[in-house]
Amino acid sequence: MNRSTVIPFGPQHPVLPEPLHIKFVVEDETVVQAVPQLGFVHRGLESLVRTKDFNQMVFVVERICGICSCIHANCYCNAIEDMLGVTAPPRAQFLRVIWSELHRIHSHLLWLGLFADAFGFESVFHQFWRIREHVMDICEATAGNRVILSINVVGGVRRDLNLDQINWMLGELDKIENGMRELTRTMLDDYTVQERTRGIGVLSKDDARLLGAVGPTLRGSGWECDERMHGYAAYKELNFVPVVEHDGDCYARCKVRFNETLHAIELVREALNRLPESELTVKLPGNPDGESVFRVEQPRGELFYYVRANGSKMLERMRVRTPTFANIPPLLAMLPGCKLPDVPVIVLSIDPCISCTER
Amino acid sequence: MGFVENMIKKSRLKSPWIVHFDCGSCNGCDIEVLACLTPMYDVERFGVVNTGNPKHADVLLVTGTVNHRNRHVLKQIYEQMPEPKAVVSIGACNLSGGVFKDSYNILNGAHTVIPVDVFVPGCPPKPEAIIDGVVTALNALAAKMGLGPAPGAALMPGDEDAPKAAAVG
């Protein structure tokens, strides 16, 4: 006879720093149902558009998520620029790509470390975070802050890179890449890691599409889908190729992120070498009026912004759809049938960002 | 008996165990708290251990905006910690609500829910500032154990009724 037990996971849980609460209904060691409860991180952020003007909102949207703040601001600024009918100058477009990709590198390194920690491989967690400090150093030296960079403004960027900084950054990028290549064998070719991740939390190719997965979760299931392929900012001029894996399990998602980190290093290097000369900002023609939609690729997947304005300084409405929100239905489909010790691994495999989702 | 008690007190100060609770942060402060534990800063070499269990912890690190839903969780975690205990409030959102201060469901800081010993300002504060905050909290902890003077008290800027706490960073 099966007796079901309810095990609460969170809101304060060692494996996930964020307050997410999931109730797991388990029979013996097998999870039969997962019920998420949200709202711990709700800050009422979208309502702030009525009290802060559209230039100040850049700083608020950056604080939706500290891990990919630059990409949030990039998406918001692009949406407003579309509405105003202006385009950021070429150098600003390249600088946006550089800082966005730096954020992607640090986000993926952070995730790879936490993922290794989730199945108890603590020394690899420390190794990845040691490499990550190089990215944080670059951010601090070029933008002035380690985590929240605040370099995007509507119409361009606020900071420039000089030749010394570019040369120093290229050297640091080499260190990051060497560190990653040294860890390839430890992370991807290791027997224990494969035992804990291969065949766990499988999301089939059809399910990934039907449930609306985005980002590495979708690309790990074999779909070649990345917003950067559409060529916003300077991606159309760079040599971008999406990273795809076909197994759809936790290992495939891990491999997508690992290879994407290496590809992001290439992108930053290419952008630094081909940085065009131009102004950093354009003059804005007035207040925004109308509606606009913009999509960019976050480390976790597709990020969507909708803004509506009425010609005044304040926006009328802003709506954000974040990748973790899209990845929760696939997650809930992956969990039933898994063993309880695999739950942290599967939950982390979609790279949940609760602060993005609940805002 | 007095000797053993003193030994336990000194050991708790020498190797403080911390528990970290993210109220509703943007993750900026959380990853900086985690960065303190990783090889670059590595507070574990000084005996600071990150524990997941509030019942084992001496110091509570709070980050993020406190809202009406998570303040009960914060209070519960604080109450589960054994006495004496110290609280470090990290980041602009946790000090006063930060950029979200005007929002409809935000309480203006963790000090409105639980007593805070040390405030670490910044958005997010650097790991060095967080480590400095924990060291200051240990002085507060020592004072609560009767082993030393309390750290210099400071009021939150523009907040007259804030509890007396040390500001670092």
Short mmCIF file of C-alpha atoms in Angstrom, two decimals, chain A residues 55-291:
data_model
loop_
_atom_site.label_atom_id
_atom_site.label_comp_id
_atom_site.label_asym_id
_atom_site.label_seq_id
_atom_site.Cartn_x
_atom_site.Cartn_y
_atom_site.Cartn_z
CA ASN A 55 14.70 57.27 -17.40
CA GLN A 56 14.64 56.35 -13.70
CA MET A 57 12.92 53.06 -14.51
CA VAL A 58 16.18 51.80 -16.07
CA PHE A 59 17.63 51.56 -12.57
CA VAL A 60 14.51 49.83 -11.25
CA VAL A 61 14.40 47.17 -13.99
CA GLU A 62 18.07 46.44 -13.34
CA ARG A 63 17.06 45.45 -9.84
CA ILE A 64 14.54 42.87 -11.06
CA CYS A 65 17.42 40.43 -11.08
CA GLY A 66 20.94 41.05 -9.87
CA ILE A 67 22.43 38.20 -11.90
CA CYS A 68 21.36 39.46 -15.33
CA SER A 69 20.66 43.11 -14.52
CA CYS A 70 22.47 44.45 -17.58
CA ILE A 71 20.32 42.35 -19.92
CA HIS A 72 17.08 43.54 -18.27
CA ALA A 73 18.15 47.15 -18.77
CA ASN A 74 19.23 46.39 -22.33
CA CYS A 75 15.78 45.00 -23.16
CA TYR A 76 13.92 47.88 -21.50
CA CYS A 77 16.07 50.54 -23.19
CA ASN A 78 15.60 48.88 -26.58
CA ALA A 79 11.81 48.82 -26.07
CA ILE A 80 11.73 52.53 -25.23
CA GLU A 81 14.15 53.39 -28.07
CA ASP A 82 11.86 51.55 -30.52
CA MET A 83 8.96 53.65 -29.31
CA LEU A 84 10.91 56.89 -29.63
CA GLY A 85 12.22 55.89 -33.06
CA VAL A 86 15.90 56.27 -32.17
CA THR A 87 18.75 53.76 -32.40
CA ALA A 88 21.69 53.61 -30.07
CA PRO A 89 25.02 54.44 -31.78
CA PRO A 90 27.13 51.50 -33.05
CA ARG A 91 29.72 51.73 -30.26
CA ALA A 92 26.96 51.65 -27.64
CA GLN A 93 25.45 48.57 -29.34
CA PHE A 94 28.79 46.76 -29.12
CA LEU A 95 29.35 47.85 -25.51
CA ARG A 96 25.89 46.55 -24.61
CA VAL A 97 26.82 43.18 -26.10
CA ILE A 98 30.12 43.12 -24.19
CA TRP A 99 28.56 43.78 -20.81
CA SER A 100 25.56 41.51 -21.52
CA GLU A 101 27.85 38.64 -22.44
CA LEU A 102 30.00 39.26 -19.35
CA HIS A 103 26.83 38.89 -17.32
CA ARG A 104 26.01 35.69 -19.18
CA ILE A 105 29.47 34.29 -18.39
CA HIS A 106 29.18 35.12 -14.69
CA SER A 107 25.61 33.84 -14.50
CA HIS A 108 26.52 30.51 -16.11
CA LEU A 109 29.64 30.09 -13.96
CA LEU A 110 27.52 30.80 -10.89
CA TRP A 111 24.96 28.25 -12.05
CA LEU A 112 27.57 25.59 -12.85
CA GLY A 113 28.91 25.99 -9.32
CA LEU A 114 25.51 25.82 -7.64
CA PHE A 115 24.56 22.84 -9.82
CA ALA A 116 27.71 20.97 -8.75
CA ASP A 117 26.88 21.87 -5.15
CA ALA A 118 23.35 20.46 -5.59
CA PHE A 119 24.72 16.96 -6.12
CA GLY A 120 27.35 17.40 -3.45
CA PHE A 121 30.45 18.19 -5.55
CA GLU A 122 31.58 21.08 -3.42
CA SER A 123 35.14 21.45 -4.67
CA VAL A 124 33.91 22.10 -8.23
CA PHE A 125 31.51 24.72 -6.80
CA HIS A 126 34.54 26.52 -5.36
CA GLN A 127 36.52 26.13 -8.59
CA PHE A 128 33.79 27.72 -10.73
CA TRP A 129 33.34 30.57 -8.28
CA ARG A 130 37.09 31.13 -8.26
CA ILE A 131 37.00 31.60 -12.06
CA ARG A 132 33.93 33.81 -11.75
CA GLU A 133 35.86 36.34 -9.68
CA HIS A 134 37.79 37.30 -12.84
CA VAL A 135 34.49 38.35 -14.47
CA MET A 136 33.52 40.29 -11.36
CA ASP A 137 36.90 42.03 -11.48
CA ILE A 138 36.27 43.02 -15.12
CA CYS A 139 32.83 44.37 -14.23
CA GLU A 140 34.18 46.35 -11.29
CA ALA A 141 37.10 47.79 -13.25
CA THR A 142 35.01 48.81 -16.27
CA ALA A 143 31.57 49.67 -14.87
CA GLY A 144 32.32 50.56 -11.26
CA ASN A 145 30.25 47.90 -9.53
CA ARG A 146 30.58 44.15 -9.24
CA VAL A 147 26.99 43.06 -9.73
CA ILE A 148 24.63 45.83 -10.79
CA LEU A 149 26.43 47.67 -13.58
CA SER A 150 23.99 50.48 -14.46
CA ILE A 151 25.68 51.17 -17.78
CA ASN A 152 22.54 51.24 -19.97
CA VAL A 153 20.56 54.43 -20.44
CA VAL A 154 17.76 55.09 -22.91
CA GLY A 155 19.61 56.04 -26.09
CA GLY A 156 22.98 54.44 -25.41
CA VAL A 157 25.44 53.58 -22.65
CA ARG A 158 27.05 55.64 -19.89
CA ARG A 159 30.61 54.34 -19.93
CA ASP A 160 33.30 53.76 -22.50
CA LEU A 161 36.24 51.38 -22.66
CA ASN A 162 39.74 52.69 -23.42
CA LEU A 163 42.54 50.77 -25.12
CA ASP A 164 44.30 49.81 -21.87
CA GLN A 165 41.08 48.39 -20.45
CA ILE A 166 40.44 46.41 -23.65
CA ASN A 167 43.92 44.85 -23.58
CA TRP A 168 43.62 44.01 -19.89
CA MET A 169 40.14 42.50 -20.46
CA LEU A 170 41.47 40.29 -23.26
CA GLY A 171 44.08 38.93 -20.86
CA GLU A 172 41.49 38.24 -18.16
CA LEU A 173 39.23 36.50 -20.71
CA ASP A 174 42.12 34.15 -21.54
CA LYS A 175 42.40 33.28 -17.84
CA ILE A 176 38.66 32.54 -17.66
CA GLU A 177 38.80 30.37 -20.78
CA ASN A 178 41.84 28.41 -19.54
CA GLY A 179 40.13 27.84 -16.21
CA MET A 180 36.99 26.57 -17.95
CA ARG A 181 38.96 24.22 -20.22
CA GLU A 182 40.76 22.77 -17.20
CA LEU A 183 37.41 22.04 -15.58
CA THR A 184 35.87 20.36 -18.65
CA ARG A 185 37.13 16.94 -17.62
CA THR A 186 36.07 17.38 -14.00
CA MET A 187 32.60 18.58 -14.81
CA LEU A 188 31.52 16.97 -18.07
CA ASP A 189 33.58 13.76 -18.36
CA ASP A 190 33.34 12.67 -14.75
CA TYR A 191 31.66 9.32 -14.00
CA THR A 192 29.98 10.50 -10.77
CA VAL A 193 28.60 13.67 -12.35
CA GLN A 194 27.18 11.67 -15.26
CA GLU A 195 25.57 9.19 -12.84
CA ARG A 196 23.81 12.04 -11.06
CA THR A 197 22.69 13.96 -14.17
CA ARG A 198 22.28 11.63 -17.17
CA GLY A 199 18.71 10.48 -17.71
CA ILE A 200 17.47 12.65 -14.80
CA GLY A 201 14.66 15.13 -15.40
CA VAL A 202 14.21 14.27 -19.07
CA LEU A 203 12.22 16.74 -21.16
CA SER A 204 11.44 15.33 -24.60
CA LYS A 205 11.75 17.45 -27.73
CA ASP A 206 7.97 17.65 -28.22
CA ASP A 207 7.23 18.40 -24.57
CA ALA A 208 9.80 21.19 -24.54
CA ARG A 209 7.91 22.93 -27.34
CA LEU A 210 4.40 22.17 -26.09
CA LEU A 211 5.11 23.37 -22.55
CA GLY A 212 6.80 26.51 -23.83
CA ALA A 213 10.31 26.01 -22.47
CA VAL A 214 12.87 28.72 -23.25
CA GLY A 215 16.61 29.18 -23.16
CA PRO A 216 19.04 26.38 -22.26
CA THR A 217 16.10 24.21 -21.15
CA LEU A 218 14.72 24.36 -24.70
CA ARG A 219 18.13 24.11 -26.40
CA GLY A 220 19.04 21.14 -24.19
CA SER A 221 16.04 19.34 -25.71
CA GLY A 222 17.25 19.85 -29.27
CA TRP A 223 15.58 23.07 -30.47
CA GLU A 224 17.78 25.64 -32.12
CA CYS A 225 16.08 28.70 -30.68
CA ASP A 226 17.88 31.72 -29.29
CA GLU A 227 16.75 35.37 -29.35
CA ARG A 228 20.29 36.42 -30.23
CA MET A 229 19.76 34.78 -33.64
CA HIS A 230 17.40 37.71 -34.43
CA GLY A 231 20.37 40.05 -34.12
CA TYR A 232 19.35 42.74 -31.66
CA ALA A 233 22.07 45.12 -30.43
CA ALA A 234 25.28 44.15 -32.24
CA TYR A 235 24.66 40.41 -32.43
CA LYS A 236 23.85 40.65 -36.15
CA GLU A 237 27.42 41.75 -36.82
CA LEU A 238 29.04 39.13 -34.62
CA ASN A 239 29.64 35.49 -35.36
CA PHE A 240 26.89 34.01 -33.21
CA VAL A 241 25.88 30.32 -33.29
CA PRO A 242 23.34 28.85 -30.84
CA VAL A 243 24.54 25.93 -28.69
CA VAL A 244 22.24 22.90 -28.93
CA GLU A 245 22.18 19.48 -27.22
CA HIS A 246 19.71 16.68 -27.91
CA ASP A 247 19.30 14.48 -24.80
CA GLY A 248 16.94 16.78 -22.86
CA ASP A 249 18.22 15.63 -19.45
CA CYS A 250 20.06 17.55 -16.71
CA TYR A 251 23.41 16.64 -18.28
CA ALA A 252 22.39 18.14 -21.64
CA ARG A 253 21.28 21.38 -20.00
CA CYS A 254 24.55 21.51 -18.06
CA LYS A 255 26.52 20.97 -21.28
CA VAL A 256 24.57 23.71 -23.09
CA ARG A 257 25.46 26.20 -20.37
CA PHE A 258 29.08 25.08 -20.23
CA ASN A 259 29.55 25.48 -23.99
CA GLU A 260 27.57 28.71 -24.03
CA THR A 261 30.01 30.18 -21.52
CA LEU A 262 32.91 29.39 -23.84
CA HIS A 263 30.98 30.85 -26.78
CA ALA A 264 30.17 34.01 -24.77
CA ILE A 265 33.91 34.47 -24.11
CA GLU A 266 34.46 34.29 -27.89
CA LEU A 267 31.70 36.87 -28.47
CA VAL A 268 33.18 39.33 -25.95
CA ARG A 269 36.61 38.88 -27.51
CA GLU A 270 35.26 39.47 -31.01
CA ALA A 271 33.25 42.52 -29.91
CA LEU A 272 36.27 44.00 -28.11
CA ASN A 273 38.44 43.57 -31.19
CA ARG A 274 35.88 45.11 -33.53
CA LEU A 275 34.65 47.97 -31.32
CA PRO A 276 33.63 50.77 -33.77
CA GLU A 277 34.27 54.45 -33.08
CA SER A 278 31.17 56.60 -32.48
CA GLU A 279 29.22 58.60 -29.93
CA LEU A 280 27.93 56.78 -26.84
CA THR A 281 24.40 58.21 -26.69
CA VAL A 282 21.87 59.82 -29.01
CA LYS A 283 19.65 62.74 -28.07
CA LEU A 284 16.10 61.70 -27.27
CA PRO A 285 13.35 63.44 -29.30
CA GLY A 286 10.92 63.74 -26.35
CA ASN A 287 8.73 61.52 -24.24
CA PRO A 288 7.67 58.07 -25.46
CA ASP A 289 4.19 57.58 -26.83
CA GLY A 290 2.51 54.36 -27.95
CA GLU A 291 3.24 50.70 -27.38
#
